[in-house]
Tab-separated table of N, CA and C in Angstrom:
chain	number	residue	atom	x	y	z
R	965	GLN	N	-126.845	-72.481	-115.836
R	965	GLN	CA	-125.215	-73.537	-116.509
R	965	GLN	C	-125.069	-73.883	-117.457
R	966	VAL	N	-124.337	-74.370	-117.801
R	966	VAL	CA	-124.132	-74.928	-119.374
R	966	VAL	C	-123.432	-75.654	-119.392
R	967	GLN	N	-123.528	-77.271	-119.798
R	967	GLN	CA	-122.717	-77.961	-119.856
R	967	GLN	C	-122.579	-78.461	-121.852
R	968	LEU	N	-120.838	-77.984	-122.091
R	968	LEU	CA	-120.978	-78.582	-123.291
R	968	LEU	C	-119.991	-79.591	-123.377
R	969	VAL	N	-120.558	-80.581	-124.616
R	969	VAL	CA	-119.369	-81.876	-124.746
R	969	VAL	C	-119.309	-81.961	-126.075
R	970	GLU	N	-117.745	-82.284	-126.141
R	970	GLU	CA	-117.255	-82.409	-128.000
R	970	GLU	C	-116.999	-83.973	-127.715
R	971	SER	N	-117.223	-84.172	-129.174
R	971	SER	CA	-116.801	-85.544	-129.955
R	971	SER	C	-116.452	-85.595	-130.706
R	972	GLY	N	-115.564	-86.327	-131.852
R	972	GLY	CA	-115.526	-86.497	-132.948
R	972	GLY	C	-114.045	-86.982	-133.374
R	973	GLY	N	-113.321	-86.023	-132.387
R	973	GLY	CA	-112.150	-85.860	-132.250
R	973	GLY	C	-111.280	-87.349	-132.657
R	974	GLY	N	-110.254	-87.343	-132.859
R	974	GLY	CA	-108.976	-87.855	-133.598
R	974	GLY	C	-108.273	-87.819	-134.406
R	975	LEU	N	-107.113	-89.221	-134.726
R	975	LEU	CA	-106.309	-89.395	-136.090
R	975	LEU	C	-106.546	-89.192	-137.327
R	976	VAL	N	-106.426	-88.001	-138.569
R	976	VAL	CA	-106.590	-88.050	-139.549
R	976	VAL	C	-105.454	-88.133	-140.303
R	977	GLN	N	-105.388	-88.288	-141.888
R	977	GLN	CA	-104.329	-88.353	-142.868
R	977	GLN	C	-104.607	-86.517	-142.972
R	978	PRO	N	-103.551	-86.502	-144.053
R	978	PRO	CA	-103.469	-84.774	-144.758
R	978	PRO	C	-104.765	-85.300	-145.550
R	979	GLY	N	-105.368	-84.169	-145.585
R	979	GLY	CA	-106.048	-84.538	-147.119
R	979	GLY	C	-107.754	-85.378	-146.542
R	980	GLY	N	-107.640	-86.274	-145.480
R	980	GLY	CA	-108.916	-86.691	-144.837
R	980	GLY	C	-109.704	-86.044	-144.307
R	981	SER	N	-111.030	-86.179	-143.574
R	981	SER	CA	-111.821	-85.348	-143.074
R	981	SER	C	-111.953	-86.068	-141.854
R	982	LEU	N	-112.968	-85.372	-140.495
R	982	LEU	CA	-113.486	-85.478	-139.437
R	982	LEU	C	-114.652	-84.579	-139.392
R	983	ARG	N	-115.482	-85.418	-138.706
R	983	ARG	CA	-117.011	-84.104	-138.616
R	983	ARG	C	-117.164	-84.312	-136.765
R	984	LEU	N	-116.572	-82.780	-136.172
R	984	LEU	CA	-116.865	-82.821	-134.797
R	984	LEU	C	-118.104	-82.607	-134.229
R	985	SER	N	-118.588	-82.767	-132.869
R	985	SER	CA	-119.775	-82.423	-132.610
R	985	SER	C	-119.524	-81.658	-130.989
R	986	CYS	N	-121.014	-80.663	-130.549
R	986	CYS	CA	-120.558	-80.408	-129.603
R	986	CYS	C	-121.920	-80.341	-129.684
R	987	THR	N	-122.045	-80.360	-128.161
R	987	THR	CA	-123.782	-81.011	-127.946
R	987	THR	C	-123.932	-80.138	-126.604
R	988	ALA	N	-124.895	-78.912	-126.126
R	988	ALA	CA	-124.824	-78.268	-125.442
R	988	ALA	C	-126.062	-78.310	-124.086
R	989	SER	N	-126.135	-79.069	-123.004
R	989	SER	CA	-127.150	-79.098	-121.817
R	989	SER	C	-127.130	-77.855	-121.194
R	990	THR	N	-128.927	-77.532	-120.986
R	990	THR	CA	-128.499	-76.516	-119.749
R	990	THR	C	-130.430	-76.805	-119.386
R	991	ASP	N	-129.903	-76.168	-118.416
R	991	ASP	CA	-131.806	-75.953	-117.406
R	991	ASP	C	-132.754	-74.977	-117.828
R	992	ARG	N	-131.670	-73.754	-118.532
R	992	ARG	CA	-132.718	-72.655	-118.928
R	992	ARG	C	-132.226	-72.809	-120.590
R	993	PHE	N	-132.751	-71.640	-121.513
R	993	PHE	CA	-133.681	-71.797	-122.477
R	993	PHE	C	-132.365	-72.054	-123.126
R	994	ALA	N	-132.249	-71.741	-125.105
R	994	ALA	CA	-131.634	-72.801	-126.164
R	994	ALA	C	-130.147	-71.440	-125.872
R	995	VAL	N	-129.058	-72.257	-125.983
R	995	VAL	CA	-127.732	-71.602	-126.551
R	995	VAL	C	-127.461	-71.366	-127.559
R	996	ASN	N	-127.435	-69.571	-127.848
R	996	ASN	CA	-127.800	-68.989	-128.836
R	996	ASN	C	-125.968	-69.074	-130.011
R	997	GLY	N	-125.208	-69.065	-129.071
R	997	GLY	CA	-124.375	-68.696	-129.244
R	997	GLY	C	-123.504	-69.989	-129.513
R	998	LEU	N	-122.967	-70.982	-130.649
R	998	LEU	CA	-121.979	-71.726	-130.017
R	998	LEU	C	-120.849	-71.765	-131.032
R	999	GLY	N	-119.439	-72.576	-130.681
R	999	GLY	CA	-118.406	-72.200	-132.185
R	999	GLY	C	-117.023	-72.762	-131.417
R	1000	TRP	N	-116.222	-73.117	-132.162
R	1000	TRP	CA	-115.280	-73.346	-132.129
R	1000	TRP	C	-113.736	-72.769	-132.219
R	1001	TYR	N	-113.179	-72.856	-130.987
R	1001	TYR	CA	-111.594	-72.545	-130.581
R	1001	TYR	C	-110.315	-73.531	-130.571
R	1002	ARG	N	-109.594	-73.749	-130.964
R	1002	ARG	CA	-108.546	-74.701	-131.458
R	1002	ARG	C	-107.236	-74.286	-130.974
R	1003	GLN	N	-106.581	-74.936	-129.772
R	1003	GLN	CA	-105.138	-74.656	-129.611
R	1003	GLN	C	-104.055	-75.296	-129.501
R	1004	ALA	N	-103.322	-74.968	-130.548
R	1004	ALA	CA	-102.256	-76.023	-130.982
R	1004	ALA	C	-100.695	-75.808	-129.585
R	1005	PRO	N	-100.155	-76.976	-129.923
R	1005	PRO	CA	-99.223	-77.043	-128.913
R	1005	PRO	C	-97.944	-75.657	-128.995
R	1006	GLY	N	-98.202	-74.991	-127.710
R	1006	GLY	CA	-97.356	-73.918	-127.429
R	1006	GLY	C	-97.782	-72.695	-128.067
R	1007	LYS	N	-99.188	-72.835	-128.239
R	1007	LYS	CA	-99.340	-70.956	-129.186
R	1007	LYS	C	-100.619	-71.089	-128.437
R	1008	GLY	N	-100.863	-70.001	-128.885
R	1008	GLY	CA	-102.479	-69.750	-127.813
R	1008	GLY	C	-104.115	-70.738	-128.537
R	1009	ARG	N	-104.752	-69.881	-127.974
R	1009	ARG	CA	-106.299	-70.547	-128.209
R	1009	ARG	C	-106.886	-69.594	-129.702
R	1010	GLU	N	-106.960	-70.210	-130.631
R	1010	GLU	CA	-108.099	-69.379	-131.740
R	1010	GLU	C	-109.048	-69.891	-131.779
R	1011	PHE	N	-109.757	-68.528	-133.032
R	1011	PHE	CA	-111.453	-68.968	-133.090
R	1011	PHE	C	-111.456	-69.767	-134.728
R	1012	VAL	N	-111.912	-70.581	-134.716
R	1012	VAL	CA	-112.615	-71.456	-135.711
R	1012	VAL	C	-113.448	-71.277	-136.635
R	1013	ALA	N	-113.950	-71.183	-135.786
R	1013	ALA	CA	-115.819	-71.646	-136.635
R	1013	ALA	C	-116.746	-71.160	-135.415
R	1014	ALA	N	-117.824	-70.138	-135.952
R	1014	ALA	CA	-119.091	-70.168	-134.941
R	1014	ALA	C	-120.090	-70.270	-135.682
R	1015	ILE	N	-121.815	-70.505	-134.557
R	1015	ILE	CA	-123.115	-70.293	-135.221
R	1015	ILE	C	-123.770	-69.481	-134.539
R	1016	THR	N	-124.995	-69.101	-134.705
R	1016	THR	CA	-125.620	-68.765	-133.799
R	1016	THR	C	-127.257	-69.647	-134.196
R	1017	SER	N	-127.836	-69.690	-133.512
R	1017	SER	CA	-129.600	-70.494	-133.662
R	1017	SER	C	-129.789	-69.755	-134.311
R	1018	GLY	N	-129.991	-68.525	-134.949
R	1018	GLY	CA	-130.185	-67.535	-136.472
R	1018	GLY	C	-130.139	-67.916	-137.567
R	1019	GLY	N	-129.291	-68.881	-137.360
R	1019	GLY	CA	-128.382	-69.252	-138.839
R	1019	GLY	C	-127.047	-68.615	-139.627
R	1020	THR	N	-126.650	-67.322	-138.316
R	1020	THR	CA	-125.771	-66.505	-138.770
R	1020	THR	C	-123.900	-67.500	-138.634
R	1021	TRP	N	-123.239	-67.252	-138.732
R	1021	TRP	CA	-122.359	-67.578	-139.217
R	1021	TRP	C	-120.614	-67.399	-139.338
R	1022	LYS	N	-119.630	-68.041	-139.111
R	1022	LYS	CA	-118.401	-67.070	-139.381
R	1022	LYS	C	-117.561	-68.400	-139.410
R	1023	LEU	N	-116.155	-68.397	-140.701
R	1023	LEU	CA	-115.962	-69.230	-140.389
R	1023	LEU	C	-113.875	-68.448	-140.526
R	1024	ALA	N	-112.925	-68.454	-139.878
R	1024	ALA	CA	-111.334	-68.343	-139.433
R	1024	ALA	C	-110.884	-68.428	-141.443
R	1025	ASP	N	-110.163	-67.311	-141.784
R	1025	ASP	CA	-109.146	-67.171	-143.038
R	1025	ASP	C	-109.165	-68.655	-143.410
R	1026	SER	N	-108.128	-69.179	-142.542
R	1026	SER	CA	-107.211	-70.178	-142.106
R	1026	SER	C	-108.139	-71.645	-142.232
R	1027	VAL	N	-109.900	-71.890	-141.978
R	1027	VAL	CA	-110.731	-73.166	-142.429
R	1027	VAL	C	-111.737	-72.509	-143.714
R	1028	LYS	N	-111.817	-71.549	-144.530
R	1028	LYS	CA	-112.665	-71.645	-144.727
R	1028	LYS	C	-112.167	-72.154	-146.556
R	1029	GLY	N	-113.263	-72.786	-146.828
R	1029	GLY	CA	-112.973	-73.606	-147.747
R	1029	GLY	C	-112.507	-75.685	-147.735
R	1030	ARG	N	-112.692	-74.646	-146.598
R	1030	ARG	CA	-111.878	-76.693	-146.209
R	1030	ARG	C	-113.255	-76.806	-145.469
R	1031	PHE	N	-113.245	-75.842	-143.548
R	1031	PHE	CA	-114.415	-76.439	-142.708
R	1031	PHE	C	-115.922	-75.798	-142.962
R	1032	THR	N	-116.912	-76.457	-142.570
R	1032	THR	CA	-118.554	-76.131	-142.364
R	1032	THR	C	-118.674	-75.715	-141.549
R	1033	ILE	N	-119.510	-75.441	-141.170
R	1033	ILE	CA	-120.524	-75.548	-139.760
R	1033	ILE	C	-121.455	-75.697	-139.683
R	1034	SER	N	-122.388	-76.117	-139.458
R	1034	SER	CA	-123.777	-76.356	-139.134
R	1034	SER	C	-124.087	-76.961	-137.633
R	1035	ARG	N	-125.258	-76.426	-137.870
R	1035	ARG	CA	-126.224	-76.571	-136.450
R	1035	ARG	C	-127.505	-77.309	-136.089
R	1036	ASP	N	-127.926	-77.864	-135.139
R	1036	ASP	CA	-129.092	-78.521	-135.400
R	1036	ASP	C	-129.991	-78.155	-133.737
R	1037	ASN	N	-130.863	-76.894	-133.997
R	1037	ASN	CA	-131.524	-76.424	-132.864
R	1037	ASN	C	-132.243	-77.081	-131.916
R	1038	ALA	N	-132.510	-77.917	-132.796
R	1038	ALA	CA	-133.591	-79.109	-131.676
R	1038	ALA	C	-132.469	-80.125	-130.744
R	1039	ARG	N	-131.461	-80.202	-131.163
R	1039	ARG	CA	-130.041	-81.143	-129.934
R	1039	ARG	C	-129.622	-79.892	-129.608
R	1040	ASN	N	-129.671	-78.762	-129.748
R	1040	ASN	CA	-128.460	-77.925	-129.035
R	1040	ASN	C	-127.059	-77.935	-129.165
R	1041	THR	N	-126.783	-78.845	-130.745
R	1041	THR	CA	-125.594	-79.307	-130.817
R	1041	THR	C	-125.133	-78.525	-132.250
R	1042	ILE	N	-124.088	-78.566	-132.350
R	1042	ILE	CA	-123.365	-77.684	-133.259
R	1042	ILE	C	-122.574	-79.088	-134.256
R	1043	TYR	N	-121.986	-78.654	-135.204
R	1043	TYR	CA	-121.273	-79.637	-135.711
R	1043	TYR	C	-119.455	-79.150	-136.653
R	1044	LEU	N	-118.826	-79.319	-136.923
R	1044	LEU	CA	-117.199	-78.908	-137.591
R	1044	LEU	C	-117.588	-79.233	-138.699
R	1045	GLN	N	-117.113	-79.322	-139.971
R	1045	GLN	CA	-117.433	-80.953	-141.113
R	1045	GLN	C	-115.861	-80.285	-141.548
R	1046	MET	N	-114.929	-81.397	-140.878
R	1046	MET	CA	-113.647	-80.954	-141.328
R	1046	MET	C	-112.966	-81.582	-143.224
R	1047	ASP	N	-112.889	-80.741	-143.993
R	1047	ASP	CA	-112.058	-81.201	-144.892
R	1047	ASP	C	-111.023	-81.041	-145.506
R	1048	ASN	N	-110.359	-81.669	-145.955
R	1048	ASN	CA	-108.979	-81.253	-146.743
R	1048	ASN	C	-108.244	-81.208	-145.434
R	1049	VAL	N	-107.956	-81.822	-144.362
R	1049	VAL	CA	-107.617	-81.687	-143.177
R	1049	VAL	C	-106.330	-81.254	-143.160
R	1050	LYS	N	-105.373	-80.279	-143.089
R	1050	LYS	CA	-103.933	-80.017	-142.909
R	1050	LYS	C	-102.644	-80.947	-141.435
R	1051	PRO	N	-101.393	-80.356	-141.663
R	1051	PRO	CA	-101.102	-80.812	-140.390
R	1051	PRO	C	-100.902	-79.841	-139.664
R	1052	GLU	N	-101.083	-78.568	-139.780
R	1052	GLU	CA	-101.453	-77.381	-139.402
R	1052	GLU	C	-102.848	-77.106	-138.556
R	1053	ASP	N	-103.859	-78.143	-139.207
R	1053	ASP	CA	-105.015	-78.602	-138.348
R	1053	ASP	C	-105.040	-78.942	-137.148
R	1054	THR	N	-103.680	-79.743	-136.326
R	1054	THR	CA	-103.741	-80.971	-135.397
R	1054	THR	C	-103.719	-79.535	-133.843
R	1055	ALA	N	-104.693	-79.817	-133.558
R	1055	ALA	CA	-104.989	-79.336	-132.218
R	1055	ALA	C	-105.987	-79.702	-130.962
R	1056	VAL	N	-105.946	-79.189	-129.711
R	1056	VAL	CA	-107.040	-79.367	-129.078
R	1056	VAL	C	-108.494	-78.480	-129.733
R	1057	TYR	N	-109.541	-78.911	-130.179
R	1057	TYR	CA	-110.624	-78.408	-130.098
R	1057	TYR	C	-111.569	-77.761	-129.013
R	1058	TYR	N	-111.739	-76.450	-128.801
R	1058	TYR	CA	-112.417	-76.410	-127.859
R	1058	TYR	C	-113.944	-76.068	-128.559
R	1059	CYS	N	-115.193	-76.026	-127.510
R	1059	CYS	CA	-116.450	-75.690	-128.186
R	1059	CYS	C	-116.981	-74.690	-126.898
R	1060	GLY	N	-117.476	-73.717	-127.342
R	1060	GLY	CA	-117.570	-72.306	-126.411
R	1060	GLY	C	-119.740	-72.354	-127.026
R	1061	GLY	N	-119.943	-71.867	-125.778
R	1061	GLY	CA	-120.816	-71.823	-125.894
R	1061	GLY	C	-121.644	-69.897	-124.647
R	1062	SER	N	-123.352	-69.885	-125.182
R	1062	SER	CA	-123.057	-68.517	-124.348
R	1062	SER	C	-124.998	-68.281	-124.882
R	1063	TYR	N	-125.491	-67.417	-124.121
R	1063	TYR	CA	-126.714	-68.037	-124.190
R	1063	TYR	C	-127.117	-66.587	-125.002
R	1064	ASP	N	-126.191	-65.778	-125.519
R	1064	ASP	CA	-126.246	-64.472	-126.673
R	1064	ASP	C	-125.842	-64.728	-127.611
R	1065	TYR	N	-126.889	-63.679	-128.594
R	1065	TYR	CA	-126.587	-64.710	-129.759
R	1065	TYR	C	-125.091	-63.875	-130.545
R	1066	THR	N	-124.120	-64.432	-130.211
R	1066	THR	CA	-122.838	-64.086	-130.412
R	1066	THR	C	-122.145	-65.089	-131.445
R	1067	LEU	N	-120.905	-65.083	-131.887
R	1067	LEU	CA	-119.942	-65.391	-132.838
R	1067	LEU	C	-118.548	-65.707	-132.065
R	1068	ASP	N	-118.091	-64.978	-130.793
R	1068	ASP	CA	-117.105	-64.637	-130.957
R	1068	ASP	C	-116.723	-65.141	-128.993
R	1069	ASN	N	-118.228	-64.541	-128.101
R	1069	ASN	CA	-117.666	-64.471	-127.202
R	1069	ASN	C	-118.382	-65.059	-125.885
R	1070	TYR	N	-117.797	-65.854	-125.362
R	1070	TYR	CA	-118.211	-67.053	-125.018
R	1070	TYR	C	-118.243	-67.014	-123.266
R	1071	ASP	N	-119.180	-68.152	-122.552
R	1071	ASP	CA	-119.088	-67.957	-121.337
R	1071	ASP	C	-119.002	-69.292	-121.153
R	1072	TYR	N	-119.440	-70.391	-120.906
R	1072	TYR	CA	-118.884	-71.553	-121.276
R	1072	TYR	C	-118.154	-72.166	-121.898
R	1073	TRP	N	-117.298	-73.496	-121.559
R	1073	TRP	CA	-116.192	-73.681	-122.259
R	1073	TRP	C	-116.984	-75.188	-122.053
R	1074	GLY	N	-116.709	-76.527	-123.071
R	1074	GLY	CA	-116.613	-77.920	-123.002
R	1074	GLY	C	-114.748	-78.577	-122.438
R	1075	GLN	N	-114.492	-79.756	-122.651
R	1075	GLN	CA	-113.073	-79.775	-121.934
R	1075	GLN	C	-111.912	-80.232	-123.196
R	1076	GLY	N	-112.391	-79.750	-124.894
R	1076	GLY	CA	-111.802	-80.296	-125.327
R	1076	GLY	C	-111.623	-81.374	-126.491
R	1077	THR	N	-111.469	-81.752	-127.641
R	1077	THR	CA	-111.041	-82.780	-128.060
R	1077	THR	C	-109.757	-82.383	-128.997
R	1078	GLN	N	-109.123	-83.682	-128.936
R	1078	GLN	CA	-107.786	-84.191	-129.810
R	1078	GLN	C	-108.100	-83.919	-131.272
R	1079	VAL	N	-107.543	-83.209	-132.096
R	1079	VAL	CA	-107.590	-83.846	-133.621
R	1079	VAL	C	-106.433	-83.514	-133.962
R	1080	THR	N	-105.019	-84.771	-134.890
R	1080	THR	CA	-104.117	-84.739	-135.051
R	1080	THR	C	-104.353	-84.619	-136.719
R	1081	VAL	N	-103.485	-84.553	-137.126
R	1081	VAL	CA	-103.135	-84.283	-138.985
R	1081	VAL	C	-102.266	-84.732	-138.959
R	1082	SER	N	-101.981	-86.280	-139.733
R	1082	SER	CA	-100.465	-87.330	-139.405
R	1082	SER	C	-100.759	-88.152	-140.495
R	1083	SER	N	-99.850	-87.894	-141.314
R	1083	SER	CA	-99.307	-89.577	-141.893
R	1083	SER	C	-98.207	-90.702	-141.337
């Protein structure tokens, strides 16, 4: 079983920055696949970014050049650095995890953290 805990959400002005964190807890092996999805009001969940314990990563086209994903394997924690945020980045951000080396197929999910971009 994997537990995922997100933190770092909040209110930020357009053009500002925010950093989200997700820590995976497990009594088994390393959680090799970790990533972020988001869901805006009235819309479906969409992929944002992902990274494996081996360092392979992927970003959605909508956030390339603005968001960066990184990982601390010793802490089983990933970070989403969000720069130059836009109102359309407003959403609940969910952390997903898997024991597999996957970038988009997660078995476990966190509770989500709200990000609101508004002036």
